[in-house]
mmCIF file of C-alpha atoms and ligand atoms in Angstrom:
data_model
loop_
_atom_site.group_PDB
_atom_site.id
_atom_site.type_symbol
_atom_site.label_atom_id
_atom_site.label_comp_id
_atom_site.label_asym_id
_atom_site.label_seq_id
_atom_site.Cartn_x
_atom_site.Cartn_y
_atom_site.Cartn_z
ATOM 1 C CA MET V 1 24.494 41.134 63.882
ATOM 2 C CA SER V 2 23.112 37.576 63.686
ATOM 3 C CA MET V 3 20.608 36.251 66.215
ATOM 4 C CA LYS V 4 23.193 33.596 67.291
ATOM 5 C CA ASN V 5 25.823 36.200 68.200
ATOM 6 C CA ASN V 6 23.202 38.232 69.891
ATOM 7 C CA ILE V 7 22.315 35.331 72.264
ATOM 8 C CA LYS V 8 25.992 34.602 73.066
ATOM 9 C CA GLU V 9 26.636 38.175 74.087
ATOM 10 C CA SER V 10 23.492 38.588 76.059
ATOM 11 C CA SER V 11 23.240 39.150 79.786
ATOM 12 C CA THR V 12 20.273 37.767 81.760
ATOM 13 C CA LYS V 13 18.567 41.094 81.194
ATOM 14 C CA GLY V 14 19.272 40.782 77.463
ATOM 15 C CA LEU V 15 17.904 37.228 77.447
ATOM 16 C CA LEU V 16 14.689 38.401 79.036
ATOM 17 C CA GLY V 17 14.478 41.119 76.415
ATOM 18 C CA LEU V 18 14.909 38.516 73.693
ATOM 19 C CA ILE V 19 12.148 36.331 75.141
ATOM 20 C CA GLY V 20 9.931 39.406 75.151
ATOM 21 C CA LEU V 21 10.805 40.025 71.519
ATOM 22 C CA LEU V 22 10.001 36.398 70.611
ATOM 23 C CA VAL V 23 6.632 36.631 72.355
ATOM 24 C CA MET V 24 5.906 39.788 70.383
ATOM 25 C CA LEU V 25 6.979 38.127 67.141
ATOM 26 C CA LEU V 26 4.685 35.160 67.846
ATOM 27 C CA ALA V 27 1.798 37.513 68.512
ATOM 28 C CA VAL V 28 2.421 39.313 65.222
ATOM 29 C CA THR V 29 2.686 36.021 63.292
ATOM 30 C CA GLY V 30 -0.527 34.846 64.959
ATOM 31 C CA ALA V 31 -2.244 38.017 63.784
ATOM 32 C CA CYS V 32 -1.545 37.058 60.164
ATOM 33 C CA THR V 33 -2.876 33.518 60.545
ATOM 34 C CA PRO V 34 -6.302 33.042 58.935
ATOM 35 C CA GLY V 35 -9.019 32.996 61.539
ATOM 36 C CA LYS V 36 -7.232 35.258 64.037
ATOM 37 C CA GLN V 37 -8.271 38.473 62.316
ATOM 38 C CA PRO V 38 -11.479 39.781 60.801
ATOM 39 C CA ALA V 39 -12.136 37.786 57.620
ATOM 40 C CA SER V 40 -11.849 40.785 55.329
ATOM 41 C CA GLU V 41 -8.275 41.522 56.418
ATOM 42 C CA THR V 42 -6.940 37.987 56.169
ATOM 43 C CA GLN V 43 -8.645 37.343 52.846
ATOM 44 C CA SER V 44 -7.174 40.424 51.256
ATOM 45 C CA HIS V 45 -3.670 38.966 51.684
ATOM 46 C CA GLU V 46 -4.555 35.433 50.713
ATOM 47 C CA ASN V 47 -3.911 34.240 47.254
ATOM 48 C CA GLY V 48 -6.222 31.508 46.045
ATOM 49 C CA ILE V 49 -9.754 30.179 46.199
ATOM 50 C CA GLN V 50 -12.245 29.876 49.045
ATOM 51 C CA ARG V 51 -15.445 27.907 48.562
ATOM 52 C CA SER V 52 -18.596 28.214 50.655
ATOM 53 C CA VAL V 53 -22.223 27.130 50.365
ATOM 54 C CA PHE V 54 -24.263 29.940 48.806
ATOM 55 C CA GLY V 55 -27.659 28.260 49.111
ATOM 56 C CA LYS V 56 -29.825 25.449 47.845
ATOM 57 C CA MET V 57 -31.978 25.029 44.778
ATOM 58 C CA ALA V 58 -35.627 23.984 45.189
ATOM 59 C CA ASP V 59 -34.604 20.330 44.624
ATOM 60 C CA GLY V 60 -32.008 20.521 47.394
ATOM 61 C CA GLN V 61 -28.970 20.859 45.132
ATOM 62 C CA GLU V 62 -26.239 22.907 46.807
ATOM 63 C CA VAL V 63 -24.937 25.966 45.042
ATOM 64 C CA HIS V 64 -21.517 27.374 45.916
ATOM 65 C CA LEU V 65 -19.754 30.686 46.103
ATOM 66 C CA TYR V 66 -16.099 30.756 45.048
ATOM 67 C CA LYS V 67 -13.928 33.643 46.152
ATOM 68 C CA LEU V 68 -10.827 34.090 44.027
ATOM 69 C CA THR V 69 -8.166 36.364 45.515
ATOM 70 C CA ASN V 70 -4.873 37.496 44.003
ATOM 71 C CA ALA V 71 -1.667 38.682 45.696
ATOM 72 C CA ASN V 72 -2.825 42.325 45.469
ATOM 73 C CA GLY V 73 -5.868 41.534 47.573
ATOM 74 C CA MET V 74 -8.260 41.975 44.675
ATOM 75 C CA GLN V 75 -11.135 39.534 44.956
ATOM 76 C CA VAL V 76 -13.891 38.239 42.717
ATOM 77 C CA ALA V 77 -16.696 36.054 44.026
ATOM 78 C CA ILE V 78 -18.496 33.810 41.559
ATOM 79 C CA THR V 79 -21.419 31.459 42.088
ATOM 80 C CA ASN V 80 -22.104 28.442 39.917
ATOM 81 C CA TYR V 81 -25.786 29.489 39.866
ATOM 82 C CA GLY V 82 -25.893 31.197 36.478
ATOM 83 C CA GLY V 83 -22.088 31.479 36.532
ATOM 84 C CA ARG V 84 -22.616 34.867 38.137
ATOM 85 C CA ILE V 85 -20.057 37.357 39.334
ATOM 86 C CA VAL V 86 -21.455 38.169 42.779
ATOM 87 C CA SER V 87 -18.848 40.695 43.898
ATOM 88 C CA ILE V 88 -15.626 42.317 42.775
ATOM 89 C CA LEU V 89 -13.450 44.015 45.378
ATOM 90 C CA ALA V 90 -11.233 46.525 43.608
ATOM 91 C CA PRO V 91 -8.959 49.232 45.080
ATOM 92 C CA ASP V 92 -9.395 52.989 44.616
ATOM 93 C CA ARG V 93 -6.457 55.355 44.112
ATOM 94 C CA ASN V 94 -5.734 55.202 47.878
ATOM 95 C CA GLY V 95 -5.910 51.415 47.998
ATOM 96 C CA LYS V 96 -9.388 51.391 49.558
ATOM 97 C CA MET V 97 -11.407 48.397 48.423
ATOM 98 C CA ALA V 98 -15.040 48.587 47.300
ATOM 99 C CA ASP V 99 -17.399 46.105 45.744
ATOM 100 C CA VAL V 100 -17.926 47.464 42.240
ATOM 101 C CA VAL V 101 -20.811 45.269 41.031
ATOM 102 C CA LEU V 102 -24.496 45.219 41.888
ATOM 103 C CA GLY V 103 -25.887 42.014 43.326
ATOM 104 C CA PHE V 104 -27.734 40.299 46.136
ATOM 105 C CA ASP V 105 -26.720 38.874 49.503
ATOM 106 C CA ASN V 106 -28.275 35.472 48.933
ATOM 107 C CA LEU V 107 -29.099 32.860 46.337
ATOM 108 C CA SER V 108 -32.861 33.146 46.732
ATOM 109 C CA ASP V 109 -32.812 36.798 45.633
ATOM 110 C CA TYR V 110 -30.720 35.856 42.587
ATOM 111 C CA MET V 111 -33.413 33.277 41.763
ATOM 112 C CA LYS V 112 -36.264 35.686 42.433
ATOM 113 C CA TYR V 113 -35.264 38.826 40.515
ATOM 114 C CA ASN V 114 -34.769 38.888 36.782
ATOM 115 C CA THR V 115 -32.058 41.527 36.549
ATOM 116 C CA TYR V 116 -29.285 39.237 35.238
ATOM 117 C CA PHE V 117 -26.899 40.698 37.859
ATOM 118 C CA GLY V 118 -23.411 39.346 37.074
ATOM 119 C CA ALA V 119 -24.806 36.478 35.010
ATOM 120 C CA LEU V 120 -23.484 34.407 32.164
ATOM 121 C CA VAL V 121 -26.086 35.013 29.502
ATOM 122 C CA GLY V 122 -26.947 32.428 26.832
ATOM 123 C CA ARG V 123 -27.741 30.688 24.642
ATOM 124 C CA TYR V 124 -28.383 33.984 22.947
ATOM 125 C CA ALA V 125 -27.458 37.149 24.827
ATOM 126 C CA ASN V 126 -29.652 40.146 23.948
ATOM 127 C CA ARG V 127 -32.840 40.049 21.891
ATOM 128 C CA ILE V 128 -34.147 37.891 19.072
ATOM 129 C CA GLY V 129 -36.943 39.684 17.234
ATOM 130 C CA GLY V 130 -40.407 38.126 17.257
ATOM 131 C CA ALA V 131 -38.872 35.341 19.360
ATOM 132 C CA GLN V 132 -38.065 33.302 16.276
ATOM 133 C CA PHE V 133 -35.392 32.710 13.684
ATOM 134 C CA THR V 134 -34.879 30.524 10.640
ATOM 135 C CA LEU V 135 -31.886 28.228 10.330
ATOM 136 C CA ASP V 136 -31.313 25.777 7.450
ATOM 137 C CA GLY V 137 -34.867 26.508 6.293
ATOM 138 C CA LYS V 138 -36.456 25.597 9.621
ATOM 139 C CA VAL V 139 -38.235 28.113 11.858
ATOM 140 C CA TYR V 140 -37.323 27.914 15.549
ATOM 141 C CA HIS V 141 -39.708 29.396 18.104
ATOM 142 C CA LEU V 142 -38.268 30.783 21.331
ATOM 143 C CA PRO V 143 -39.899 31.795 24.613
ATOM 144 C CA VAL V 144 -41.374 35.304 24.459
ATOM 145 C CA ASN V 145 -40.148 37.169 27.538
ATOM 146 C CA ASN V 146 -39.595 40.780 26.481
ATOM 147 C CA GLY V 147 -42.435 42.462 24.603
ATOM 148 C CA PRO V 148 -42.840 40.322 21.479
ATOM 149 C CA ASN V 149 -39.191 39.222 21.620
ATOM 150 C CA SER V 150 -36.955 36.672 23.293
ATOM 151 C CA LEU V 151 -34.344 38.212 25.622
ATOM 152 C CA HIS V 152 -31.164 36.700 27.061
ATOM 153 C CA GLY V 153 -31.772 33.065 26.181
ATOM 154 C CA GLY V 154 -35.427 32.795 27.210
ATOM 155 C CA ILE V 155 -37.323 32.091 30.427
ATOM 156 C CA LYS V 156 -34.685 29.785 31.866
ATOM 157 C CA GLY V 157 -31.455 30.779 30.202
ATOM 158 C CA PHE V 158 -27.871 30.111 31.251
ATOM 159 C CA ASP V 159 -28.236 32.715 34.022
ATOM 160 C CA LYS V 160 -30.653 30.406 35.871
ATOM 161 C CA ARG V 161 -28.821 27.106 35.426
ATOM 162 C CA VAL V 162 -26.518 25.408 37.907
ATOM 163 C CA TRP V 163 -23.114 25.003 36.269
ATOM 164 C CA THR V 164 -20.569 22.328 37.182
ATOM 165 C CA ALA V 165 -17.588 24.037 38.776
ATOM 166 C CA LYS V 166 -13.920 23.095 38.928
ATOM 167 C CA GLU V 167 -11.431 25.149 40.898
ATOM 168 C CA ILE V 168 -8.141 26.089 39.230
ATOM 169 C CA PRO V 169 -5.802 27.070 42.074
ATOM 170 C CA GLY V 170 -2.626 29.084 41.605
ATOM 171 C CA ASP V 171 -1.180 32.573 41.554
ATOM 172 C CA GLU V 172 -3.832 33.384 39.010
ATOM 173 C CA PRO V 173 -6.791 31.507 40.503
ATOM 174 C CA GLY V 174 -9.552 30.398 38.210
ATOM 175 C CA LEU V 175 -12.920 28.700 38.077
ATOM 176 C CA GLU V 176 -14.030 26.501 35.209
ATOM 177 C CA LEU V 177 -17.780 26.258 34.709
ATOM 178 C CA THR V 178 -19.418 23.795 32.355
ATOM 179 C CA TYR V 179 -23.013 23.345 31.323
ATOM 180 C CA LEU V 180 -24.700 21.030 28.834
ATOM 181 C CA SER V 181 -27.718 22.677 27.276
ATOM 182 C CA LYS V 182 -29.852 19.907 25.821
ATOM 183 C CA ASP V 183 -31.175 19.864 22.268
ATOM 184 C CA GLY V 184 -34.352 21.970 22.213
ATOM 185 C CA GLU V 185 -33.704 23.733 25.527
ATOM 186 C CA GLU V 186 -35.492 27.100 25.432
ATOM 187 C CA GLY V 187 -36.245 26.368 21.778
ATOM 188 C CA TYR V 188 -32.646 26.252 20.515
ATOM 189 C CA PRO V 189 -31.397 23.326 18.408
ATOM 190 C CA GLY V 190 -28.452 21.062 19.266
ATOM 191 C CA ASN V 191 -26.856 19.709 22.405
ATOM 192 C CA LEU V 192 -24.616 22.622 23.288
ATOM 193 C CA LYS V 193 -21.631 22.052 25.568
ATOM 194 C CA ALA V 194 -20.558 25.359 27.077
ATOM 195 C CA THR V 195 -17.408 26.014 29.091
ATOM 196 C CA VAL V 196 -16.562 29.301 30.737
ATOM 197 C CA VAL V 197 -13.285 29.860 32.581
ATOM 198 C CA TYR V 198 -12.964 32.837 34.900
ATOM 199 C CA THR V 199 -9.382 33.764 35.844
ATOM 200 C CA LEU V 200 -8.248 36.477 38.234
ATOM 201 C CA THR V 201 -4.853 37.566 36.987
ATOM 202 C CA LYS V 202 -1.872 39.129 38.747
ATOM 203 C CA ASP V 203 -2.563 42.451 37.007
ATOM 204 C CA ASN V 204 -6.087 42.750 38.492
ATOM 205 C CA SER V 205 -7.938 41.511 35.430
ATOM 206 C CA ILE V 206 -10.883 39.169 35.341
ATOM 207 C CA LYS V 207 -10.507 37.113 32.214
ATOM 208 C CA ILE V 208 -13.606 35.319 30.935
ATOM 209 C CA ASP V 209 -12.917 32.645 28.357
ATOM 210 C CA TYR V 210 -16.035 31.160 26.749
ATOM 211 C CA SER V 211 -16.142 28.150 24.441
ATOM 212 C CA ALA V 212 -18.903 25.911 23.128
ATOM 213 C CA THR V 213 -19.563 23.070 20.720
ATOM 214 C CA THR V 214 -22.774 21.662 19.281
ATOM 215 C CA ASP V 215 -23.997 18.473 17.616
ATOM 216 C CA LYS V 216 -26.517 20.282 15.349
ATOM 217 C CA ASP V 217 -26.454 23.617 13.545
ATOM 218 C CA THR V 218 -27.447 26.286 16.036
ATOM 219 C CA VAL V 219 -26.957 29.957 16.988
ATOM 220 C CA ILE V 220 -25.014 31.276 19.964
ATOM 221 C CA ASN V 221 -24.153 34.598 21.617
ATOM 222 C CA LEU V 222 -22.625 34.535 25.103
ATOM 223 C CA THR V 223 -21.841 37.427 27.436
ATOM 224 C CA ASN V 224 -21.442 38.440 31.052
ATOM 225 C CA HIS V 225 -24.026 40.815 32.474
ATOM 226 C CA SER V 226 -22.155 42.516 35.329
ATOM 227 C CA TYR V 227 -23.561 45.848 36.465
ATOM 228 C CA PHE V 228 -20.611 48.080 37.363
ATOM 229 C CA ASN V 229 -20.517 51.056 39.656
ATOM 230 C CA LEU V 230 -16.888 52.111 40.078
ATOM 231 C CA ALA V 231 -17.758 54.198 43.140
ATOM 232 C CA GLY V 232 -18.954 50.975 44.774
ATOM 233 C CA GLU V 233 -22.383 49.342 44.527
ATOM 234 C CA GLY V 234 -25.099 51.174 46.399
ATOM 235 C CA ASN V 235 -23.153 54.441 46.102
ATOM 236 C CA GLY V 236 -25.636 56.403 44.015
ATOM 237 C CA ASN V 237 -25.734 56.519 40.245
ATOM 238 C CA VAL V 238 -23.021 56.332 37.588
ATOM 239 C CA LEU V 239 -23.884 59.535 35.728
ATOM 240 C CA LYS V 240 -20.583 61.232 36.625
ATOM 241 C CA GLN V 241 -18.504 58.196 35.708
ATOM 242 C CA VAL V 242 -16.630 58.735 32.489
ATOM 243 C CA LEU V 243 -16.840 56.356 29.536
ATOM 244 C CA TRP V 244 -14.902 55.848 26.324
ATOM 245 C CA ILE V 245 -16.030 53.308 23.720
ATOM 246 C CA HIS V 246 -13.851 52.340 20.781
ATOM 247 C CA SER V 247 -16.635 52.616 18.251
ATOM 248 C CA ASP V 248 -18.107 55.045 15.791
ATOM 249 C CA GLU V 249 -21.266 53.153 14.900
ATOM 250 C CA ILE V 250 -24.298 51.657 16.604
ATOM 251 C CA THR V 251 -27.077 49.337 15.471
ATOM 252 C CA PRO V 252 -30.214 51.474 15.990
ATOM 253 C CA VAL V 253 -33.368 49.726 17.192
ATOM 254 C CA ASN V 254 -37.132 49.818 16.647
ATOM 255 C CA ALA V 255 -39.674 50.476 19.386
ATOM 256 C CA THR V 256 -39.236 46.967 20.838
ATOM 257 C CA GLN V 257 -35.439 47.288 20.844
ATOM 258 C CA ILE V 258 -34.763 45.079 17.826
ATOM 259 C CA PRO V 259 -32.096 46.319 15.375
ATOM 260 C CA THR V 260 -33.614 47.878 12.283
ATOM 261 C CA GLY V 261 -30.697 46.481 10.269
ATOM 262 C CA LYS V 262 -29.327 49.968 9.610
ATOM 263 C CA ILE V 263 -25.948 51.115 10.860
ATOM 264 C CA MET V 264 -25.849 54.582 12.442
ATOM 265 C CA LYS V 265 -22.813 56.848 12.853
ATOM 266 C CA VAL V 266 -22.415 58.179 16.400
ATOM 267 C CA ASP V 267 -20.995 61.441 15.093
ATOM 268 C CA GLY V 268 -23.036 64.395 16.386
ATOM 269 C CA THR V 269 -25.267 62.193 18.580
ATOM 270 C CA PRO V 270 -25.370 61.527 22.351
ATOM 271 C CA PHE V 271 -24.030 58.048 21.521
ATOM 272 C CA ASP V 272 -20.601 59.431 20.671
ATOM 273 C CA PHE V 273 -18.182 58.136 23.333
ATOM 274 C CA ARG V 274 -15.091 58.385 21.117
ATOM 275 C CA LYS V 275 -13.847 60.998 23.581
ATOM 276 C CA PRO V 276 -14.136 60.112 27.283
ATOM 277 C CA THR V 277 -17.472 61.624 28.397
ATOM 278 C CA PRO V 278 -19.511 61.393 31.622
ATOM 279 C CA ILE V 279 -22.327 58.861 31.166
ATOM 280 C CA GLY V 280 -24.874 61.429 32.332
ATOM 281 C CA ALA V 281 -23.699 64.316 30.146
ATOM 282 C CA ARG V 282 -26.228 63.701 27.352
ATOM 283 C CA ILE V 283 -28.401 60.859 28.658
ATOM 284 C CA ASN V 284 -31.561 62.987 28.860
ATOM 285 C CA GLU V 285 -31.228 64.564 25.424
ATOM 286 C CA ASP V 286 -34.159 64.486 23.078
ATOM 287 C CA ASN V 287 -33.020 61.586 20.914
ATOM 288 C CA PRO V 288 -35.341 58.846 19.606
ATOM 289 C CA GLN V 289 -32.863 56.026 20.337
ATOM 290 C CA LEU V 290 -32.349 57.278 23.903
ATOM 291 C CA LYS V 291 -36.130 57.464 24.340
ATOM 292 C CA ILE V 292 -36.616 53.834 23.270
ATOM 293 C CA GLY V 293 -34.017 52.564 25.748
ATOM 294 C CA LYS V 294 -34.952 55.100 28.472
ATOM 295 C CA GLY V 295 -31.251 55.981 28.374
ATOM 296 C CA TYR V 296 -28.344 54.071 26.873
ATOM 297 C CA ASP V 297 -29.275 50.540 25.849
ATOM 298 C CA ILE V 298 -27.638 50.002 22.496
ATOM 299 C CA ASN V 299 -25.165 47.799 20.646
ATOM 300 C CA TYR V 300 -21.939 49.482 19.547
ATOM 301 C CA ILE V 301 -20.035 48.118 16.561
ATOM 302 C CA LEU V 302 -16.475 47.953 17.827
ATOM 303 C CA ASP V 303 -13.720 49.486 15.805
ATOM 304 C CA ARG V 304 -11.487 46.443 15.446
ATOM 305 C CA LYS V 305 -8.172 45.643 13.797
ATOM 306 C CA GLY V 306 -8.553 41.861 13.659
ATOM 307 C CA PRO V 307 -9.993 38.832 15.463
ATOM 308 C CA GLY V 308 -7.809 39.028 18.618
ATOM 309 C CA LEU V 309 -8.323 40.528 22.046
ATOM 310 C CA GLU V 310 -8.625 44.319 21.669
ATOM 311 C CA LEU V 311 -9.446 47.221 23.945
ATOM 312 C CA ALA V 312 -13.148 48.008 23.513
ATOM 313 C CA ALA V 313 -14.042 50.441 26.296
ATOM 314 C CA ARG V 314 -12.682 52.230 29.312
ATOM 315 C CA ALA V 315 -14.597 53.748 32.217
ATOM 316 C CA TYR V 316 -13.418 55.578 35.291
ATOM 317 C CA ASP V 317 -14.841 57.207 38.365
ATOM 318 C CA PRO V 318 -13.199 60.638 38.799
ATOM 319 C CA GLU V 319 -13.965 60.636 42.529
ATOM 320 C CA SER V 320 -12.381 57.314 43.587
ATOM 321 C CA GLY V 321 -10.019 56.943 40.623
ATOM 322 C CA ARG V 322 -11.179 53.363 39.955
ATOM 323 C CA GLU V 323 -10.844 52.472 36.308
ATOM 324 C CA LEU V 324 -12.183 49.580 34.275
ATOM 325 C CA GLU V 325 -10.905 48.546 30.869
ATOM 326 C CA VAL V 326 -12.824 46.055 28.747
ATOM 327 C CA TYR V 327 -10.970 43.971 26.201
ATOM 328 C CA THR V 328 -12.741 41.532 23.920
ATOM 329 C CA THR V 329 -12.597 39.352 20.846
ATOM 330 C CA GLU V 330 -16.268 40.156 20.101
ATOM 331 C CA PRO V 331 -17.490 42.511 17.362
ATOM 332 C CA GLY V 332 -19.999 44.393 19.544
ATOM 333 C CA ILE V 333 -20.717 45.729 23.004
ATOM 334 C CA GLN V 334 -24.090 46.542 24.535
ATOM 335 C CA PHE V 335 -23.825 49.677 26.634
ATOM 336 C CA TYR V 336 -26.757 49.606 29.049
ATOM 337 C CA SER V 337 -27.030 52.354 31.661
ATOM 338 C CA GLY V 338 -29.235 50.440 34.123
ATOM 339 C CA ASN V 339 -32.331 52.365 32.976
ATOM 340 C CA PHE V 340 -34.839 49.754 34.068
ATOM 341 C CA LEU V 341 -33.626 49.611 37.680
ATOM 342 C CA ASP V 342 -36.124 51.429 39.890
ATOM 343 C CA GLY V 343 -34.998 50.943 43.480
ATOM 344 C CA SER V 344 -37.624 48.296 44.128
ATOM 345 C CA ILE V 345 -35.357 45.286 44.590
ATOM 346 C CA PRO V 346 -33.278 44.690 47.728
ATOM 347 C CA GLY V 347 -29.612 44.838 46.750
ATOM 348 C CA LYS V 348 -26.604 43.913 48.881
ATOM 349 C CA GLY V 349 -26.987 44.946 52.503
ATOM 350 C CA GLY V 350 -30.461 46.336 51.675
ATOM 351 C CA ALA V 351 -29.076 48.800 49.087
ATOM 352 C CA LYS V 352 -31.702 50.337 46.828
ATOM 353 C CA TYR V 353 -30.475 50.321 43.260
ATOM 354 C CA GLY V 354 -32.286 53.113 41.471
ATOM 355 C CA GLY V 355 -32.208 54.007 37.780
ATOM 356 C CA ARG V 356 -28.673 54.289 36.430
ATOM 357 C CA ALA V 357 -27.126 52.851 39.592
ATOM 358 C CA ALA V 358 -24.725 50.958 37.330
ATOM 359 C CA PHE V 359 -23.608 50.468 33.762
ATOM 360 C CA CYS V 360 -23.205 47.240 31.796
ATOM 361 C CA LEU V 361 -20.716 46.687 29.003
ATOM 362 C CA GLU V 362 -21.887 43.395 27.501
ATOM 363 C CA THR V 363 -19.412 42.148 24.920
ATOM 364 C CA GLN V 364 -21.338 40.267 22.259
ATOM 365 C CA HIS V 365 -22.358 39.684 18.670
ATOM 366 C CA TYR V 366 -25.063 42.073 17.529
ATOM 367 C CA PRO V 367 -28.620 41.574 18.811
ATOM 368 C CA ASP V 368 -30.972 39.598 16.570
ATOM 369 C CA SER V 369 -28.136 38.483 14.263
ATOM 370 C CA PRO V 370 -29.944 35.266 13.236
ATOM 371 C CA ASN V 371 -32.519 37.495 11.511
ATOM 372 C CA HIS V 372 -29.936 39.829 9.898
ATOM 373 C CA PRO V 373 -27.770 38.068 7.318
ATOM 374 C CA SER V 374 -25.680 41.259 6.956
ATOM 375 C CA PHE V 375 -24.523 41.073 10.617
ATOM 376 C CA PRO V 376 -21.511 38.924 11.626
ATOM 377 C CA THR V 377 -22.815 35.379 11.882
ATOM 378 C CA THR V 378 -23.795 33.751 15.175
ATOM 379 C CA GLU V 379 -24.208 30.305 13.637
ATOM 380 C CA LEU V 380 -22.317 27.396 15.131
ATOM 381 C CA LYS V 381 -22.035 24.059 13.351
ATOM 382 C CA PRO V 382 -20.917 20.612 14.524
ATOM 383 C CA GLY V 383 -17.120 20.402 14.367
ATOM 384 C CA GLN V 384 -16.687 24.140 15.021
ATOM 385 C CA THR V 385 -15.831 25.669 18.384
ATOM 386 C CA PHE V 386 -17.360 28.921 19.501
ATOM 387 C CA HIS V 387 -14.774 31.003 21.328
ATOM 388 C CA GLN V 388 -14.955 34.429 22.896
ATOM 389 C CA VAL V 389 -12.640 36.089 25.400
ATOM 390 C CA THR V 390 -13.416 39.186 27.426
ATOM 391 C CA VAL V 391 -11.213 40.832 30.049
ATOM 392 C CA PHE V 392 -12.352 43.285 32.720
ATOM 393 C CA LYS V 393 -9.152 44.978 33.852
ATOM 394 C CA PHE V 394 -9.150 47.116 36.986
ATOM 395 C CA ALA V 395 -6.686 49.905 37.640
ATOM 396 C CA THR V 396 -6.679 53.408 39.093
ATOM 397 C CA THR V 397 -6.274 56.780 37.486
ATOM 398 C CA SER V 398 -5.210 60.140 38.895
ATOM 399 C CA GLN V 399 -7.808 61.917 36.702
HETATM 400 C C1 BGC H 401 -30.666 44.824 27.821
HETATM 401 C C2 BGC H 401 -31.661 45.681 28.534
HETATM 402 C C3 BGC H 401 -32.268 44.872 29.638
HETATM 403 C C4 BGC H 401 -31.147 44.391 30.543
HETATM 404 C C5 BGC H 401 -31.660 43.532 31.662
HETATM 405 C C6 BGC H 401 -29.621 44.395 28.771
HETATM 406 O O1 BGC H 401 -28.717 43.560 28.130
HETATM 407 O O2 BGC H 401 -30.105 45.511 26.732
HETATM 408 O O3 BGC H 401 -32.655 46.142 27.668
HETATM 409 O O4 BGC H 401 -33.201 45.602 30.358
HETATM 410 O O5 BGC H 401 -30.231 43.661 29.804
HETATM 411 O O6 BGC H 401 -32.376 42.501 31.185
#
């Protein structure tokens, strides 16, 4: 029966009932209006982008936090300081949300601690041996910040730069970040224009699309350094979380974690994740490569069919059912089991992130490629465009 007919037929008593119903309806509608409910509830049904001030740099420049939310209520928060993923709210098998990445509550802690939580890493993700490389016959010296080597782009890499941000609203909200790294910055040649677009898709994926151009021959290797804990950050370690990596070879390293240049089969070693295996199942085995990294900290050569986006790894937490799939166009992935975390830094809400409180799956070219002509090249020349795409797809599993 239509509302119109209903009113016609109504007695005074019925009319009063209808007014009551309208009042109730208004109250319910009001409850769904942003600002009338606790922020967490309203945000989880919003679909778009919210921007807030995250803090200020020493020179007074404001840094922002962008919260992208999709229609499923999944949310990713990104700051333009280091292009970092600050939080990812993902549902478990019962729909309960948890923040699945390690991080800090405020900008000053991101500036203070060198953990690369959630960061865009460049110009060269991972290590360059002896902090130098030769390109076109010229030796380039880089900042030494990890034993004798240069790690993650130097002292002030992309993770510590303020990127220019542009919101991309829509059903699949996005954030475009751009940064111009000047010729000679952190020792690298060429003015390098980098663009990274984060998109939160309808199917609960975070797509990261990286591109870059240069005006001089240079080298480049970009990645995202999110530390995942599928049980939720601060919820203990990830040793029971199960991992599969689509790879049968690694690039073994020397004592300072630089690839020896050899390729090692994972067959019969604790590095074999060709069958889904708990991260902790073999992490303490007596293996020289595990000893060097104090756990897993190694580049896997992905088993690839071609240059496109391919599934590289899958992890799940048997307890909550949260699952992460990593797709990439890159030839390698650094699996790092958070071995150097020691509980000494104050995480979100005062959480203490101890050893193995998270795992990283850093899609990349192999470490130290500029010094290994046999590895896939990381050289970028004027007129070429560097392009890499990585997708972190969240789902749930009944396993
Ligand atoms: C490296 C680790 C390092 C971590 C934090 C990872 O990419 O492989 O050795 O400790 O980043 O810097």
